CSV table of C-alpha atoms in Angstrom, one decimal:
chain,number,residue,atom,x,y,z
A,1,MET,CA,39.5,1.4,23.8
A,2,PRO,CA,37.1,5.1,23.2
A,3,ARG,CA,35.9,5.4,19.6
A,4,GLY,CA,38.3,7.0,17.6
A,5,SER,CA,41.3,6.9,19.9
A,6,PHE,CA,43.0,5.4,16.5
A,7,VAL,CA,45.9,7.1,15.0
A,8,PRO,CA,48.2,6.4,12.6
A,9,LEU,CA,51.2,5.0,13.9
A,10,PRO,CA,55.0,5.9,13.4
A,11,LEU,CA,56.1,4.8,9.6
A,12,GLU,CA,58.3,2.3,10.2
A,13,ALA,CA,56.1,0.2,12.4
A,14,TRP,CA,53.7,-0.3,9.3
A,15,ASP,CA,55.3,1.4,6.1
A,16,LEU,CA,58.1,-1.5,6.1
A,17,PRO,CA,56.2,-4.4,4.3
A,18,GLU,CA,58.2,-7.1,5.8
A,19,GLU,CA,57.7,-5.6,9.7
A,20,ARG,CA,53.9,-5.5,8.6
A,21,HIS,CA,54.1,-8.8,7.5
A,22,ARG,CA,55.7,-10.2,10.7
A,23,ARG,CA,53.3,-8.4,13.1
A,24,VAL,CA,50.6,-9.1,11.1
A,25,GLY,CA,51.5,-12.9,12.2
A,26,GLU,CA,51.9,-12.9,15.3
A,27,ALA,CA,48.1,-10.8,16.0
A,28,LEU,CA,46.6,-13.5,14.0
A,29,ALA,CA,48.9,-16.8,15.7
A,30,THR,CA,47.4,-14.8,18.6
A,31,TRP,CA,44.3,-13.4,18.2
A,32,ASN,CA,45.5,-10.2,19.3
A,33,GLU,CA,42.9,-8.3,18.8
A,34,ARG,CA,44.0,-5.0,19.6
A,35,LEU,CA,47.3,-5.2,17.3
A,36,LEU,CA,44.5,-6.6,14.6
A,37,ALA,CA,42.6,-3.6,14.8
A,38,GLU,CA,45.2,-1.5,14.8
A,39,GLY,CA,46.4,-2.6,12.0
A,40,VAL,CA,43.2,-1.9,10.3
A,41,TRP,CA,43.5,1.5,10.8
A,42,ALA,CA,46.7,2.0,9.8
A,43,TYR,CA,45.5,0.7,6.7
A,44,LEU,CA,42.7,2.4,6.0
A,45,VAL,CA,43.7,5.9,7.1
A,46,ARG,CA,47.3,5.5,4.0
A,47,HIS,CA,44.4,4.1,1.7
A,48,ARG,CA,40.8,5.7,2.1
A,49,LYS,CA,40.4,9.7,2.5
A,50,LYS,CA,37.6,9.7,5.1
A,51,PRO,CA,38.4,6.4,7.1
A,52,ASP,CA,35.5,5.5,9.9
A,53,PRO,CA,37.2,4.9,13.3
A,54,VAL,CA,34.3,2.2,13.9
A,55,VAL,CA,36.1,0.0,12.1
A,56,PRO,CA,38.6,-0.9,14.5
A,57,HIS,CA,36.3,-1.9,17.2
A,58,MET,CA,33.9,-3.9,14.4
A,59,VAL,CA,37.2,-6.0,13.7
A,60,GLU,CA,38.1,-6.2,17.2
A,61,ARG,CA,35.0,-7.4,18.3
A,62,PHE,CA,34.6,-10.3,15.7
A,63,VAL,CA,38.7,-11.4,16.5
A,64,LEU,CA,37.3,-11.1,20.4
A,65,TRP,CA,34.5,-13.4,18.6
A,66,LEU,CA,37.5,-15.6,16.9
A,67,ALA,CA,38.9,-16.7,19.9
A,68,GLN,CA,35.7,-17.7,21.8
A,69,LYS,CA,35.3,-20.3,19.3
A,70,GLY,CA,38.6,-21.8,19.6
A,71,ARG,CA,39.7,-21.0,15.6
A,72,ARG,CA,42.9,-21.4,14.3
A,73,TRP,CA,44.4,-19.0,11.7
A,74,PRO,CA,44.2,-19.5,9.0
A,75,ALA,CA,42.0,-22.8,9.7
A,76,LEU,CA,38.5,-20.4,9.5
A,77,GLU,CA,34.7,-21.7,8.8
A,78,ALA,CA,33.7,-20.5,5.0
A,79,GLY,CA,30.9,-19.7,7.0
A,80,ASP,CA,31.8,-17.5,10.5
A,81,ILE,CA,31.4,-14.4,9.6
A,82,ARG,CA,28.1,-14.8,8.7
A,83,ALA,CA,27.6,-17.0,11.9
A,84,TYR,CA,29.2,-13.6,14.1
A,85,LEU,CA,26.7,-11.8,12.4
A,86,LEU,CA,23.8,-13.7,13.0
A,87,GLU,CA,24.4,-14.0,16.8
A,88,ILE,CA,25.5,-10.8,17.6
A,89,LYS,CA,21.9,-9.9,15.8
A,90,GLU,CA,20.5,-11.9,19.1
A,91,ARG,CA,22.7,-11.6,21.5
A,92,GLY,CA,24.7,-8.8,20.9
A,93,PHE,CA,28.9,-8.1,20.5
A,94,PRO,CA,31.1,-9.9,22.4
A,95,GLY,CA,32.2,-8.7,25.7
A,96,GLY,CA,29.2,-6.4,25.5
A,97,PRO,CA,25.8,-5.4,27.2
A,98,LYS,CA,23.8,-8.6,26.8
A,99,GLY,CA,20.8,-8.8,23.7
A,100,PRO,CA,19.4,-8.2,20.2
A,101,LEU,CA,20.8,-5.6,18.2
A,102,ALA,CA,19.4,-3.6,15.9
A,103,PRO,CA,19.8,-4.3,11.8
A,104,ALA,CA,21.6,-1.1,11.6
A,105,THR,CA,24.1,-2.1,14.0
A,106,VAL,CA,24.3,-5.4,12.9
A,107,GLU,CA,24.7,-4.4,9.1
A,108,ARG,CA,27.5,-1.8,10.0
A,109,ALA,CA,29.6,-4.6,11.6
A,110,ARG,CA,29.0,-6.2,8.0
A,111,GLY,CA,30.2,-3.2,6.2
A,112,ALA,CA,33.3,-2.4,8.5
A,113,LEU,CA,34.7,-6.5,9.0
A,114,GLY,CA,34.8,-6.3,4.7
A,115,TYR,CA,37.9,-4.1,5.5
A,116,LEU,CA,39.4,-7.2,6.3
A,117,TRP,CA,39.8,-8.3,2.9
A,118,PRO,CA,42.2,-5.6,1.4
A,119,PHE,CA,44.5,-4.9,5.4
A,120,LEU,CA,45.1,-9.0,5.2
A,121,GLU,CA,46.3,-9.0,1.1
A,122,TRP,CA,48.4,-5.7,2.2
A,123,ALA,CA,50.0,-7.2,5.5
A,124,GLY,CA,50.8,-10.3,3.4
A,125,HIS,CA,48.2,-12.5,4.9
A,126,PRO,CA,45.7,-13.1,2.4
A,127,MET,CA,42.2,-13.6,3.9
A,128,PRO,CA,41.7,-18.1,2.9
A,129,PRO,CA,39.6,-18.0,-0.1
A,130,HIS,CA,36.6,-20.2,1.1
A,131,VAL,CA,36.0,-17.1,3.9
A,132,GLU,CA,32.5,-16.2,3.2
A,133,TYR,CA,31.8,-11.7,2.8
A,134,PRO,CA,27.6,-12.2,3.2
A,135,PRO,CA,26.3,-9.4,0.4
A,136,ARG,CA,24.8,-6.5,1.8
A,137,ARG,CA,21.3,-6.9,3.9
A,138,PHE,CA,21.6,-10.8,3.4
A,139,ALA,CA,18.3,-12.4,4.5
A,140,LEU,CA,18.5,-13.3,7.9
A,141,LEU,CA,19.6,-10.4,9.0
A,142,SER,CA,16.6,-8.5,6.4
A,143,GLY,CA,14.2,-10.3,7.3
A,144,ARG,CA,14.0,-12.6,3.7
A,145,VAL,CA,13.2,-15.8,5.0
A,146,PRO,CA,10.6,-17.6,2.6
A,147,LEU,CA,8.1,-19.1,4.8
A,148,PRO,CA,8.8,-22.9,4.6
A,149,GLU,CA,6.9,-25.0,2.7
A,150,GLU,CA,5.3,-27.1,5.8
A,151,ALA,CA,5.2,-23.6,7.5
A,152,TRP,CA,2.5,-23.0,4.7
A,153,GLU,CA,1.2,-26.1,4.3
A,154,ARG,CA,-0.1,-26.1,8.3
A,155,LEU,CA,-1.4,-22.8,7.7
A,156,TRP,CA,-3.8,-23.3,4.3
A,157,ARG,CA,-4.8,-27.2,6.6
A,158,LYS,CA,-6.0,-24.8,9.7
A,159,ALA,CA,-7.4,-22.0,7.4
A,160,GLU,CA,-10.1,-24.7,7.0
A,161,GLU,CA,-10.5,-25.4,10.5
A,162,PHE,CA,-10.9,-21.4,11.7
A,163,ASN,CA,-13.6,-20.4,13.4
A,164,PRO,CA,-16.1,-18.5,12.7
A,165,ALA,CA,-16.1,-20.4,9.9
A,166,HIS,CA,-17.4,-17.4,7.5
A,167,TRP,CA,-13.5,-16.4,7.9
A,168,ARG,CA,-12.1,-19.6,5.9
A,169,PRO,CA,-12.9,-18.1,2.0
A,170,LEU,CA,-11.3,-14.5,3.6
A,171,LEU,CA,-8.4,-16.4,4.5
A,172,ARG,CA,-7.6,-19.0,1.5
A,173,VAL,CA,-7.5,-15.7,-0.9
A,174,LEU,CA,-5.1,-13.9,1.5
A,175,LEU,CA,-2.6,-16.7,1.7
A,176,VAL,CA,-2.4,-16.5,-2.3
A,177,LEU,CA,-2.7,-13.2,-2.7
A,178,LEU,CA,0.8,-12.8,0.0
A,179,GLY,CA,2.4,-16.3,-0.4
A,180,GLU,CA,1.5,-17.3,-3.9
A,181,VAL,CA,1.0,-13.7,-5.8
A,182,GLY,CA,3.6,-11.6,-4.0
A,183,LEU,CA,1.4,-8.7,-2.6
A,184,SER,CA,2.1,-6.9,1.3
A,185,LEU,CA,-1.1,-7.2,2.8
A,186,ARG,CA,-1.7,-2.8,2.2
A,187,GLU,CA,-2.2,-3.9,-1.6
A,188,ALA,CA,-4.1,-6.5,-0.8
A,189,SER,CA,-6.5,-4.6,1.1
A,190,ASP,CA,-7.0,-2.3,-1.6
A,191,LEU,CA,-7.5,-4.4,-4.4
A,192,TRP,CA,-11.1,-3.9,-6.5
A,193,ARG,CA,-13.1,-6.6,-8.2
A,194,ASP,CA,-12.1,-4.9,-11.2
A,195,ASP,CA,-8.3,-5.3,-11.5
A,196,LEU,CA,-8.7,-9.3,-11.2
A,197,LYS,CA,-8.1,-9.9,-15.2
A,198,GLY,CA,-8.6,-13.9,-15.5
A,199,GLU,CA,-5.3,-15.2,-15.4
A,200,ARG,CA,-3.5,-12.1,-14.5
A,201,LEU,CA,-4.2,-9.4,-11.4
A,202,VAL,CA,-3.3,-5.8,-11.8
A,203,VAL,CA,-2.4,-4.0,-8.5
A,204,ARG,CA,-2.5,-0.2,-8.4
A,205,GLY,CA,-0.7,2.0,-6.1
A,206,ARG,CA,2.9,3.1,-5.0
A,207,SER,CA,4.0,0.2,-7.1
A,208,LEU,CA,1.7,-0.4,-10.7
A,209,ARG,CA,1.9,-3.2,-12.5
A,210,GLU,CA,0.6,-6.6,-14.1
A,211,VAL,CA,0.7,-10.3,-12.6
A,212,PRO,CA,0.7,-13.3,-13.1
A,213,LEU,CA,-2.6,-15.8,-11.4
A,214,SER,CA,-0.5,-19.3,-10.5
A,215,PRO,CA,-3.2,-22.1,-10.7
A,216,LEU,CA,-4.1,-22.3,-7.2
A,217,ALA,CA,-4.3,-18.1,-6.9
A,218,GLN,CA,-6.6,-18.7,-10.5
A,219,ALA,CA,-8.6,-21.5,-9.1
A,220,THR,CA,-8.7,-19.3,-5.1
A,221,LEU,CA,-9.9,-16.5,-6.4
A,222,ARG,CA,-12.1,-18.0,-8.8
A,223,ASP,CA,-14.2,-20.0,-6.0
A,224,TRP,CA,-14.0,-16.5,-4.2
A,225,LEU,CA,-16.1,-14.2,-6.6
A,226,PRO,CA,-19.8,-15.8,-6.4
A,227,LEU,CA,-19.7,-14.9,-2.5
A,228,ARG,CA,-17.7,-11.5,-3.0
A,229,ASP,CA,-20.6,-10.5,-5.2
A,230,TYR,CA,-23.2,-12.3,-2.4
A,231,LEU,CA,-21.7,-9.7,0.5
A,232,ALA,CA,-21.5,-7.5,-2.1
A,233,GLY,CA,-25.0,-7.2,-2.4
A,234,HIS,CA,-25.5,-6.7,1.6
A,235,GLN,CA,-24.6,-2.4,1.0
A,236,PRO,CA,-27.4,0.1,-0.4
A,237,ILE,CA,-24.6,0.7,-2.6
A,238,PRO,CA,-22.3,-2.1,-3.3
A,239,TYR,CA,-18.3,-2.0,-2.8
A,240,PRO,CA,-15.9,-2.2,-5.6
A,241,HIS,CA,-13.0,-4.1,-3.6
A,242,LEU,CA,-12.0,-7.7,-3.8
A,243,LEU,CA,-11.9,-8.3,0.3
A,244,LEU,CA,-15.2,-7.8,1.8
A,245,ASN,CA,-16.2,-8.4,5.2
A,246,PRO,CA,-18.0,-11.9,5.3
A,247,ALA,CA,-19.4,-11.2,9.2
A,248,PRO,CA,-23.5,-11.5,9.7
A,249,THR,CA,-23.0,-8.2,11.3
A,250,ARG,CA,-24.0,-4.4,9.5
A,251,SER,CA,-20.6,-4.7,8.3
A,252,ARG,CA,-21.1,-7.5,5.9
A,253,GLY,CA,-20.1,-6.4,2.3
A,254,LYS,CA,-17.9,-3.5,3.5
A,255,PRO,CA,-14.3,-3.1,2.8
A,256,LEU,CA,-12.2,-5.2,5.5
A,257,PRO,CA,-10.1,-2.4,7.5
A,258,TYR,CA,-6.3,-3.0,7.2
A,259,PRO,CA,-6.2,-4.0,10.6
A,260,ILE,CA,-8.3,-6.3,10.9
A,261,LEU,CA,-6.2,-8.2,7.7
A,262,VAL,CA,-3.7,-8.0,10.4
A,263,GLN,CA,-5.0,-9.3,13.2
A,264,LEU,CA,-7.2,-12.2,10.8
A,265,LEU,CA,-3.8,-13.8,9.8
A,266,GLN,CA,-1.8,-13.4,13.2
A,267,GLU,CA,-5.1,-15.3,14.7
A,268,LEU,CA,-4.6,-18.2,11.6
A,269,ALA,CA,-0.8,-18.1,12.8
A,270,GLN,CA,-1.5,-18.5,16.6
A,271,LEU,CA,-4.1,-21.9,15.1
A,272,ALA,CA,-1.5,-23.3,13.4
A,273,GLY,CA,1.6,-22.9,15.9
A,274,TYR,CA,3.3,-20.9,14.2
A,275,ARG,CA,5.2,-17.9,15.8
A,276,GLU,CA,6.5,-14.1,14.3
A,277,GLU,CA,9.4,-13.1,16.5
A,278,GLY,CA,7.3,-10.0,16.9
A,279,LYS,CA,8.7,-7.6,14.7
A,280,ALA,CA,7.2,-5.6,11.3
A,281,ARG,CA,10.5,-7.6,9.2
A,282,ASN,CA,9.5,-11.1,10.4
A,283,SER,CA,5.7,-10.9,10.6
A,284,LEU,CA,3.9,-13.9,8.8
A,285,SER,CA,3.2,-11.5,6.2
A,286,LYS,CA,6.2,-10.5,5.0
A,287,ARG,CA,7.3,-14.0,5.2
A,288,LEU,CA,4.5,-14.8,2.6
A,289,ARG,CA,4.9,-12.7,0.1
A,290,TRP,CA,8.6,-13.6,0.3
A,291,ARG,CA,7.8,-17.4,-0.1
A,292,ALA,CA,6.2,-15.8,-3.5
A,293,ILE,CA,9.4,-14.4,-4.6
A,294,ARG,CA,11.2,-18.3,-3.7
A,295,ARG,CA,8.6,-19.8,-5.9
A,296,TYR,CA,9.0,-17.2,-9.1
A,297,LEU,CA,12.8,-17.0,-8.7
A,298,GLN,CA,13.0,-21.3,-8.5
A,299,ALA,CA,10.8,-21.3,-11.2
A,300,GLY,CA,13.2,-19.5,-13.8
A,301,TYR,CA,11.6,-16.2,-14.1
A,302,PRO,CA,14.4,-13.7,-14.3
A,303,ARG,CA,14.8,-11.5,-11.2
A,304,ASP,CA,13.4,-7.8,-12.8
A,305,LYS,CA,10.7,-9.6,-13.9
A,306,VAL,CA,10.4,-11.3,-10.6
A,307,ALA,CA,11.1,-7.7,-8.9
A,308,TYR,CA,8.1,-6.0,-11.4
A,309,TRP,CA,5.7,-8.8,-10.2
A,310,THR,CA,6.4,-8.3,-6.5
A,311,GLY,CA,6.8,-4.6,-6.4
A,312,MET,CA,10.4,-5.3,-4.8
A,313,ARG,CA,12.5,-3.4,-7.2
A,314,SER,CA,15.8,-4.6,-4.6
A,315,LEU,CA,15.9,-7.7,-6.4
A,316,GLY,CA,16.7,-6.1,-9.8
A,317,ALA,CA,19.6,-4.1,-8.2
A,318,GLY,CA,21.3,-7.5,-7.1
A,319,LEU,CA,20.2,-8.3,-3.7
A,320,GLY,CA,20.2,-11.7,-2.9
A,321,LEU,CA,17.5,-13.3,-1.6
A,322,GLU,CA,18.6,-16.7,0.9
A,323,ASP,CA,15.7,-19.5,0.7
A,324,ALA,CA,16.3,-20.1,4.8
A,325,GLY,CA,13.0,-22.1,4.7
């Protein structure tokens, strides 16, 4: 059905509660996706000033998916909407072109399915109470997936085996700054030595803040400082940066460019057998950062404090982190 083709049906079709209840009941029993989409549109034009014509089409696709999965109303599974969104994220809409969908498209589908609850209530067939509606930008769609602990331990071990060996101390520092402290890779590259204040770290730039250091982060940075100061002495005027190049070249003691840090993490990931999905939002650096966030939350720190420490303001706004690791 072409987009925007839904029009309000005659009053007698949808404005009589008994008729509405009958039609929707029959459509649910047979997964008649077109009639359910028309019913959703009828609900929207009667309850919204500017109804979104995309919503009925999104409902059609979800109902088609339910039919393909062999579901029977009202015996839906609690995670059906989540499973549907994850499937279309990778494979595309049922009956449509195959291939992954953009995050914004998946989010729009999620938002459209939110109208099912009031529509079904209006029709006298309320959604089963156990069916879950995923929150906006939930973890597996937005990349908020912390690195699993077994992957962290493997990365840590492989950092000790990395070649050339002069990169090993720096890689350990990178791992704790991202995976323990919760910095972005760009923030880590911009740190100065004087930003380290014993048990705390001052992060400057777009999100100025002071962050506590875990015992592992403290020990790793404490071990790095003598080597860092030695490297700084290789330049006529020592650079103030925390991360300096340890390679035995003319660049020894100079700040490490951001692309070099990205490359180092990619090489470490390859050594550890960790495969990125090829998208920035799923990169190793992002998943390391969410590992740190998960650890803060599991330790019982308030969300607003974790949002401040990590610069993730959306945490304080109530957008959830789901531990998929």
